[in-house]
Each structure stands twice: as structure tokens, then as C-alpha cells.
Coordinates of C-alpha atoms in Angstrom, one line a residue:
Chain A
M142 CA -14.8 -10.4 26.0
M143 CA -14.6 -11.7 22.6
G144 CA -15.4 -15.2 24.2
G145 CA -18.7 -14.7 24.8
L146 CA -19.5 -13.4 21.4
I147 CA -18.5 -16.9 20.2
G148 CA -18.7 -19.2 23.1
N149 CA -21.3 -21.5 21.5
R150 CA -18.5 -22.5 19.2
A151 CA -15.9 -23.5 22.0
V152 CA -13.7 -20.9 21.1
P153 CA -11.8 -20.3 24.2
P154 CA -11.2 -16.6 25.0
L155 CA -7.9 -15.1 25.5
S156 CA -6.3 -14.8 28.9
P157 CA -6.7 -11.5 30.7
A158 CA -3.2 -10.5 30.1
V159 CA -3.6 -11.0 26.3
Q160 CA -6.7 -9.2 26.1
A161 CA -4.7 -6.6 28.1
L162 CA -2.1 -6.7 25.6
L163 CA -4.2 -6.3 22.7
A164 CA -6.5 -3.7 24.1
C165 CA -3.2 -1.2 24.0
E166 CA -2.7 -2.4 20.3
R167 CA -6.5 -1.6 19.4
D168 CA -5.9 1.8 19.8
V169 CA -4.4 3.2 16.4
V170 CA -2.0 5.6 16.4
S171 CA -1.8 8.5 13.7
Q172 CA 0.6 8.6 11.3
P173 CA 3.2 11.5 10.8
E174 CA 1.5 14.1 8.8
I175 CA 4.4 14.2 6.1
V176 CA 3.8 10.3 5.7
T177 CA 0.0 10.9 5.5
A178 CA 0.2 13.6 2.8
R179 CA 2.6 12.0 1.0
A180 CA 0.2 8.7 0.5
M181 CA -2.7 11.3 -0.5
A182 CA -0.5 13.2 -3.0
R183 CA 0.3 9.7 -4.5
A184 CA -3.2 8.6 -4.6
R185 CA -4.0 11.3 -6.3
E186 CA -1.5 11.1 -8.9
S187 CA -2.7 7.8 -9.7
L188 CA -6.2 8.8 -10.1
N189 CA -4.8 12.2 -12.6
E190 CA -3.0 9.1 -14.1
Q191 CA -5.5 7.1 -14.7
L192 CA -7.8 9.7 -16.0
S193 CA -4.9 10.8 -18.5
V194 CA -4.1 7.4 -20.4
T195 CA -6.7 6.4 -22.2
F196 CA -6.7 2.5 -23.5
A197 CA -8.0 1.6 -26.6
P198 CA -11.6 0.0 -26.0
R199 CA -11.3 -4.2 -25.4
R200 CA -13.4 -6.0 -27.7
A201 CA -15.7 -8.5 -26.0
P202 CA -14.0 -12.3 -27.0
T203 CA -16.4 -13.7 -29.5
P204 CA -16.8 -17.5 -30.2
M205 CA -15.2 -16.9 -33.6
R206 CA -12.1 -15.1 -31.9
R207 CA -11.8 -17.6 -29.4
L208 CA -11.7 -20.4 -31.9
V209 CA -8.8 -18.4 -33.8
F210 CA -7.2 -17.9 -30.3
A211 CA -7.1 -21.2 -29.5
A212 CA -6.0 -22.2 -33.3
A213 CA -3.3 -19.9 -32.9
A214 CA -2.2 -21.2 -29.5
G215 CA -2.3 -25.1 -30.7
L216 CA -0.4 -24.0 -33.9
L217 CA 2.4 -22.4 -31.5
L218 CA 2.7 -25.4 -29.0
T219 CA 2.9 -27.8 -31.9
T220 CA 5.6 -26.1 -33.5
G221 CA 7.3 -25.9 -30.0
I222 CA 7.3 -29.4 -29.5
A223 CA 8.3 -30.2 -32.7
A224 CA 11.5 -27.8 -32.6
A225 CA 12.3 -29.1 -29.1
Y226 CA 11.8 -33.1 -30.8
Q227 CA 14.5 -32.1 -33.4
M228 CA 16.5 -30.4 -31.1
L229 CA 16.7 -33.7 -28.8
R230 CA 17.2 -35.6 -32.2
Q231 CA 20.5 -33.9 -33.0
P232 CA 23.9 -35.7 -32.7
H233 CA 25.9 -33.7 -30.5
G234 CA 28.8 -33.7 -32.7
A235 CA 26.7 -32.8 -36.1
S236 CA 25.1 -29.6 -35.1
P237 CA 23.4 -27.9 -38.0
S238 CA 25.1 -25.1 -39.3
S239 CA 22.7 -22.2 -37.4
S240 CA 23.3 -23.8 -33.9
S241 CA 27.2 -23.8 -34.0
R242 CA 27.4 -20.0 -34.3
P243 CA 28.2 -18.5 -31.5
V244 CA 25.5 -16.7 -29.7
S245 CA 25.8 -13.1 -30.3
H246 CA 23.7 -10.8 -27.9
A247 CA 23.9 -7.8 -30.0
R248 CA 20.9 -6.2 -32.2
P249 CA 20.9 -7.8 -35.8
A250 CA 23.2 -5.2 -37.8
A251 CA 20.1 -4.6 -40.1
L252 CA 16.4 -5.7 -40.9
P253 CA 15.6 -6.2 -44.2
E254 CA 14.0 -3.0 -45.7
S255 CA 10.7 -4.7 -46.6
E256 CA 10.1 -5.6 -43.2
P257 CA 7.6 -3.4 -41.4
P258 CA 8.1 -2.5 -37.9
A259 CA 6.3 -3.8 -35.2
P260 CA 3.0 -1.9 -34.6
A261 CA 3.1 0.6 -31.5
P262 CA 0.8 -0.3 -28.5
T263 CA -2.6 1.7 -28.9
V264 CA -2.0 3.7 -25.4
V265 CA -2.5 7.3 -25.7
V266 CA -0.6 9.4 -23.1
T267 CA -1.7 13.0 -22.6
P268 CA 0.9 15.3 -21.8
S269 CA 0.1 15.5 -18.3
A270 CA 0.8 11.8 -17.6
Q271 CA 4.2 11.6 -18.8
P272 CA 7.1 13.4 -17.1
R273 CA 6.7 10.9 -14.5
A274 CA 10.8 11.3 -13.8
S275 CA 10.0 15.0 -13.1
G276 CA 8.0 14.1 -9.9
S277 CA 11.4 13.1 -8.2
A278 CA 13.0 16.7 -9.0
E279 CA 10.0 18.3 -7.7
L280 CA 10.1 16.3 -4.4
Q281 CA 13.7 17.2 -3.9
F282 CA 12.9 20.6 -4.4
L283 CA 10.7 20.4 -1.7
L284 CA 12.8 18.5 0.7
R285 CA 15.4 21.1 0.0
A286 CA 12.7 24.1 1.2
R287 CA 12.0 21.9 4.3
Q288 CA 15.6 21.4 5.0
A289 CA 15.6 25.3 5.0
D290 CA 12.4 25.3 7.4
A291 CA 14.0 22.8 9.6
R292 CA 17.4 25.5 10.0
G293 CA 14.8 28.0 10.3
D294 CA 15.6 29.8 7.1
Y295 CA 12.2 31.0 6.4
A296 CA 13.5 33.4 3.7
K297 CA 15.1 30.6 1.6
V298 CA 12.0 28.3 2.2
L299 CA 10.0 31.0 0.5
S300 CA 12.5 31.8 -2.3
L301 CA 12.6 27.9 -2.7
L302 CA 9.1 27.5 -2.9
A303 CA 8.7 31.0 -5.5
Q304 CA 11.1 28.7 -7.8
H305 CA 9.1 25.5 -7.2
Q306 CA 6.0 27.3 -8.1
R307 CA 7.6 28.9 -11.3
D308 CA 9.1 25.7 -12.3
Y309 CA 6.1 23.5 -11.7
P310 CA 2.7 25.3 -11.8
V311 CA 0.6 22.7 -11.7
G312 CA 3.0 20.4 -10.1
R313 CA 1.7 17.3 -8.1
L314 CA 3.3 18.7 -4.4
A315 CA 1.4 21.9 -4.8
E316 CA -0.9 21.4 -1.5
E317 CA 2.2 20.4 0.2
R318 CA 4.4 23.5 -0.9
E319 CA 1.5 25.8 0.1
V320 CA 1.5 24.4 3.6
L321 CA 5.2 25.0 3.7
R322 CA 4.5 28.7 2.4
V323 CA 2.2 29.3 5.2
K324 CA 4.5 27.8 8.0
A325 CA 7.5 30.2 6.6
L326 CA 5.3 33.2 6.3
V327 CA 4.3 32.9 10.3
G328 CA 7.9 32.1 11.0
L329 CA 8.8 35.3 9.7
G330 CA 6.0 37.1 11.4
H331 CA 4.0 37.7 8.3
R332 CA 0.6 36.3 9.9
G333 CA -1.7 38.8 7.5
K334 CA 0.2 37.0 4.3
A335 CA -0.1 33.6 6.0
R336 CA -3.5 34.1 6.2
Q337 CA -4.4 34.9 3.1
V338 CA -2.2 31.9 1.9
A339 CA -4.2 29.9 4.2
A340 CA -7.5 31.4 2.7
S341 CA -6.7 30.1 -1.0
F342 CA -5.4 27.3 0.0
R343 CA -8.9 26.3 1.7
R344 CA -10.4 27.6 -1.7
Q345 CA -8.0 25.4 -3.8
F346 CA -8.1 22.0 -1.5
P347 CA -11.3 22.2 0.7
R348 CA -11.0 18.3 1.4
S349 CA -7.2 18.5 2.5
V350 CA -5.8 16.4 4.6
L351 CA -3.5 19.4 5.6
L352 CA -6.3 21.8 6.9
P353 CA -6.0 21.0 10.4
K354 CA -2.3 21.7 10.4
I355 CA -2.8 25.0 8.5
D356 CA -5.0 26.1 11.1
E357 CA -2.8 24.7 14.2
M358 CA 0.2 27.0 12.5
L359 CA -2.2 30.3 12.5
A360 CA -3.9 29.6 15.9
A361 CA 0.2 29.1 17.4
S362 CA 1.3 32.6 15.7
R363 CA -1.7 34.5 17.6
Chain B
M38 CA -22.9 8.1 -9.7
S39 CA -20.5 10.2 -11.8
P40 CA -16.9 8.7 -11.9
H41 CA -15.2 12.0 -10.1
T42 CA -17.8 11.7 -7.1
N43 CA -16.8 8.1 -7.0
E44 CA -13.1 8.7 -6.8
N45 CA -13.4 11.5 -4.4
A46 CA -15.4 9.6 -2.3
C47 CA -12.6 6.6 -2.8
L48 CA -9.9 9.0 -1.8
E49 CA -11.9 10.3 1.1
A50 CA -12.3 6.9 2.8
Y51 CA -8.6 6.2 2.1
Q52 CA -7.7 9.5 3.9
R53 CA -10.3 8.6 6.6
E54 CA -9.0 5.0 7.0
F55 CA -4.9 5.1 6.2
D56 CA -4.0 5.4 9.9
Y57 CA -5.9 2.2 10.1
L58 CA -4.7 0.9 6.8
V59 CA -0.9 1.2 7.9
R60 CA -1.4 -0.4 11.2
T61 CA -3.2 -3.5 9.8
L62 CA -0.3 -3.7 7.0
R63 CA 1.8 -4.0 9.9
R64 CA -0.2 -6.2 11.9
L65 CA 0.0 -8.4 9.0
G66 CA 3.7 -8.8 9.0
V67 CA 4.5 -5.7 6.3
N68 CA 8.1 -4.5 7.3
P69 CA 7.6 -0.9 8.2
E70 CA 10.0 0.4 4.7
D71 CA 7.3 -1.8 2.5
V72 CA 4.0 -0.1 4.3
E73 CA 3.7 2.9 2.2
D74 CA 4.0 1.2 -1.3
L75 CA 1.7 -1.8 0.0
A76 CA -1.0 1.3 1.2
H77 CA -0.8 2.5 -2.0
E78 CA -1.5 -0.9 -3.7
V79 CA -4.6 -1.2 -1.4
F80 CA -5.4 2.5 -2.4
L81 CA -5.1 1.0 -6.4
V82 CA -7.4 -2.3 -5.9
L83 CA -10.0 0.0 -3.3
R84 CA -10.3 2.4 -6.6
R85 CA -10.8 -0.4 -9.0
T86 CA -13.4 -2.1 -7.1
W87 CA -14.7 0.8 -5.3
H88 CA -18.3 0.3 -7.0
E89 CA -18.4 -3.3 -5.7
Y90 CA -18.2 -1.9 -2.1
N91 CA -21.7 -1.0 -0.4
P92 CA -21.5 2.6 1.6
E93 CA -24.1 1.3 4.3
R94 CA -21.6 -1.6 5.5
A95 CA -18.4 -1.1 7.4
L96 CA -15.3 0.2 5.3
K97 CA -12.7 -1.5 7.5
P98 CA -13.4 -5.0 7.0
Y99 CA -13.9 -4.2 2.9
L100 CA -10.6 -2.5 3.5
F101 CA -8.8 -5.5 5.6
G102 CA -10.2 -8.0 2.8
I103 CA -7.9 -6.0 0.1
A104 CA -5.3 -5.7 2.5
F105 CA -5.3 -9.1 3.7
R106 CA -4.7 -10.3 -0.3
V107 CA -2.2 -7.4 -1.2
A108 CA -0.1 -8.1 1.9
A109 CA 0.0 -12.1 1.5
S110 CA 0.8 -11.5 -2.3
H111 CA 3.7 -9.2 -1.4
R112 CA 4.8 -11.9 1.3
R113 CA 4.9 -14.6 -1.4
K114 CA 6.9 -12.4 -3.5
Y115 CA 9.5 -11.2 -0.5
W116 CA 9.8 -15.1 0.5
R117 CA 10.8 -16.0 -2.8
E118 CA 13.2 -13.5 -2.9
V119 CA 14.8 -13.7 0.3
P120 CA 14.4 -17.4 1.2
F121 CA 15.5 -17.3 5.2
A122 CA 13.3 -14.1 6.1
T123 CA 11.5 -16.4 8.7
V124 CA 14.6 -16.9 10.7
E125 CA 15.6 -13.4 10.8
G126 CA 12.1 -12.5 11.3
Q127 CA 12.6 -14.3 14.3
D128 CA 15.8 -13.0 15.8
R129 CA 14.4 -9.6 15.1
A130 CA 11.5 -9.7 17.9
P131 CA 11.9 -7.6 20.2
Y132 CA 12.5 -8.6 23.6
P133 CA 9.9 -7.6 26.5
D134 CA 12.9 -5.7 28.9
E135 CA 13.4 -3.5 25.7
L136 CA 10.2 -2.2 25.3
I137 CA 8.4 0.3 27.5
A138 CA 4.6 1.2 28.3
A139 CA 1.9 0.8 25.8
H140 CA 4.7 1.2 23.3
Q141 CA 6.2 -2.2 24.8
A142 CA 2.6 -3.5 24.7
R143 CA 2.0 -2.7 21.3
A144 CA 5.3 -3.9 20.0
L145 CA 5.0 -7.2 21.8
V146 CA 1.9 -8.1 20.1
L147 CA 3.4 -7.5 16.5
A148 CA 6.1 -9.8 17.6
A149 CA 3.7 -12.2 18.9
L150 CA 1.5 -11.9 15.7
E151 CA 4.5 -12.4 13.4
R152 CA 4.4 -15.9 14.6
I153 CA 1.1 -16.7 13.7
P154 CA 0.3 -18.2 10.2
L155 CA -1.5 -15.5 8.1
K156 CA -4.1 -17.2 7.1
R157 CA -5.1 -17.4 10.6
R158 CA -3.5 -13.9 12.3
A159 CA -5.9 -12.1 9.5
V160 CA -9.0 -13.9 11.7
L161 CA -7.5 -13.5 14.7
I162 CA -6.8 -9.4 13.6
M163 CA -10.4 -9.1 12.5
H164 CA -12.0 -10.5 15.4
D165 CA -10.0 -9.7 18.5
L166 CA -8.5 -6.5 17.1
D167 CA -10.9 -4.8 15.0
E168 CA -14.0 -6.6 16.5
V169 CA -15.7 -7.6 13.4
P170 CA -18.1 -10.6 14.1
V171 CA -17.0 -13.9 13.0
Q172 CA -19.6 -14.0 10.2
D173 CA -18.3 -11.0 8.9
V174 CA -14.7 -12.3 9.1
A175 CA -15.7 -15.5 7.1
A176 CA -17.5 -13.3 4.6
T177 CA -14.8 -10.7 4.5
L178 CA -12.0 -13.4 3.7
S179 CA -14.1 -15.5 1.3
I180 CA -13.8 -18.6 4.0
P181 CA -16.4 -21.0 5.4
L182 CA -17.8 -20.0 9.0
F183 CA -16.4 -23.3 10.2
T184 CA -13.1 -22.7 9.3
A185 CA -13.0 -19.3 10.6
Y186 CA -14.0 -20.2 13.9
S187 CA -10.9 -22.9 13.6
R188 CA -8.5 -20.7 12.4
L189 CA -9.6 -18.5 15.5
R190 CA -9.3 -21.2 17.9
K191 CA -5.6 -21.9 16.7
A192 CA -4.4 -18.3 16.5
R193 CA -5.9 -17.6 19.9
R194 CA -3.7 -20.6 21.3
E195 CA -0.7 -19.6 18.6
L196 CA -0.9 -15.7 20.2
E197 CA -1.0 -17.0 23.6
S198 CA 1.7 -19.5 23.4
A199 CA 3.8 -16.5 21.4
V200 CA 3.5 -14.3 23.8
T201 CA 4.5 -16.5 26.7
S202 CA 7.6 -17.4 24.9
I203 CA 8.3 -13.8 24.1
Q204 CA 8.0 -13.2 27.9
K205 CA 10.1 -16.6 28.8
R206 CA 13.0 -15.2 26.7
S207 CA 13.4 -11.8 28.5
V208 CA 13.6 -14.0 32.0
V209 CA 16.3 -16.2 30.4
R210 CA 18.1 -13.0 29.3

């Protein structure tokens, strides 16, 4: 098949057996829903972080700045070479007092008071980007709800989800939480409430990858 | 186009092609446990370079180009950290008699692809699996057309030989 496309370049075609193998591999199998949802949540999270982290504007390098940078780099290089040369010329037994001191990994006891602290980097992070560690806690919460769901303990699921909503009103996994809520409501036979939650979900996440799953759950409950 | 429209378009594209991306990363030799992280890296690059993408052209080859570079970079790092990865990889290749039906064929293809050097494998995947014309393969991977043909020719030979070798191993067992 492919040999025809490139036959004039003398690339021999694949054998029919290998072509048949490739035909099987060509059909891309869908990933489990949870994997896709996780990836999308992560992608959305990174977009939010990107929006909320404001970097100081970077100035375009001018010829003068380049010159200053080159001069500083040259100076550093020269100093480094000179220091290395000095170290090599020192006889082993007569090291200067500074090098004979034992190496200490402890921080210096105190810096001279006159020395100003290093300036902080100019990255402004808004509160929404700060609680990165809470992401895993939030995930743990949903995992517990998912385990309860696997056991068929839908009441527990709803209770965990309610707590999740209280603790993380603008959580990153709100989308996954609502899907689980619909599932639990369907499991308990509360179809009306499940439909309400589904409608609200549709308004809140009109492009969600999980919408077909919700439709499927509602259809199965009929 | 506003940044928000761009982001939505990029997110939608990522969602639409997520299955393809995951499979592509596997074909490029990424371990199953690393695939999700690397897919996310691909998304970050896609987001950063979205303005360079021409929506009139197919997205898959563009995505493949990013996935290839991300996978190659990951591979370099992985090989530095685990110097005997290649040896272990050969032993992990599944035997055909352990594989069943279509699933068998897919596993066999992945195992055979593992034996083709990455640069040649990328050309073969794009052309023989994704059915991208060689001209576009060359453009996506930023290589001369002649190189693309040359890599394809070698990669096909290597694929044939890898499949035969894996099948022979099963007979010997």
C-alpha cells in the first residue's frame, strides 16, 4: 500500500504480513475515561497557573547590555582561571590557612549586619496559584469517594463529595466530583436529582470530556 | 484571536487527540508509567507554540513533531539515568505466543518498533502508521526529503527483521 506512494524513490514496500500487523496497530484505542479526565484536569490546571503567575516584563537585550554582560562574563572567567592557577601552584604541604580549615557544610553563623539580603525574584504569584500541595489532598479526597463508589456505598460517596465541595469550593477536580455525584445519585435511585446535577454540570462545563459519560449514566438509569 | 480563545482551541485539540498522543508516545518507546507525564509536557509545548500552528493543516503531524522531540529528550535523560535500559528492554519484549488476536498484533508491533532507532522509527510511524506523506514527514521532523526516504527504507527493513526475530523466538521457546 505504502510502496505505491514512494515507489519512485525505490523504497521497497512492507511484506503483507507486516502490513497486516500495522493495520491492527493503526486503530487507536481510547484511553480509560479516568486517564483522560486526569490529563485534562492537569492541562486546565497548568493553564490557570500560567494565567495567574505574572513575570516581570523582560527587556530586550540592547547592544550596550550585551557588552556589559560579555565584560562581566569575561571578568568572571579570568578570575576563575587565575584562582585555579594559584591553587595548582600551591605546594601540597603549605596550603594557605583558609584551605587548611575543615570543610563545613553548616551555614555561616551570622552575616555582617551591613550586608543586604539578596533581592527576591520578581515573580508575583496570586493566591490561586499557591496551594499546589493541596492538589494531592484534593485528589485523595476524590479517591476515597471513588473507593466508596466501587463498594457501592453511594451515601458515603455523597457525604464525601459534600465535604469536598465545602473544603474546595473552587477545587481543580470539581468536574470529576460532579460526575461522581451524578453516578452516586443514579446509584441511589434519585434520578430527578441526578438530572438536575447533570444539567448544572452541562452549564458549568459545556465542553467537558465527561459529558458523554454523564449522558450514558442517565440513559442507563431509565 | 484573544488568548482565551487560543487556550480553549488548544485545550480542545489536546482533548480530541489525547488517545492518539498517548499511543504515539508508546510507539516512540515511552514507558506506560511515564506516558501521562510526557503527554502533559507535549501539551505545555503545544500551548506555547499554538500560535505557530496553522489550523488549515492536519493537527496530528504537528502533534507528532512535538511528541517526537519530547520523547527523544526524555529518552536521552532516561538513558543517562539507567545505562542498561536497552538490554532490559530487549528482554521485556513479549513473545508472540503470549499475545492474543488484535492485542497480540499491537503488542508485537510495539515490541518490534522498540528495536528500531528512534529517528528512523519516527519516520516509519508517521508514514506507515499515521499515513502522512513523506514530504510532510520530512517537513515535520525538519529533515531533508532524501533523509526521510533513506530512514524509511532502513526502518522498514529493521521492522521486518524485528518481527521475524520475535516470531522465531516464540518458535524456539
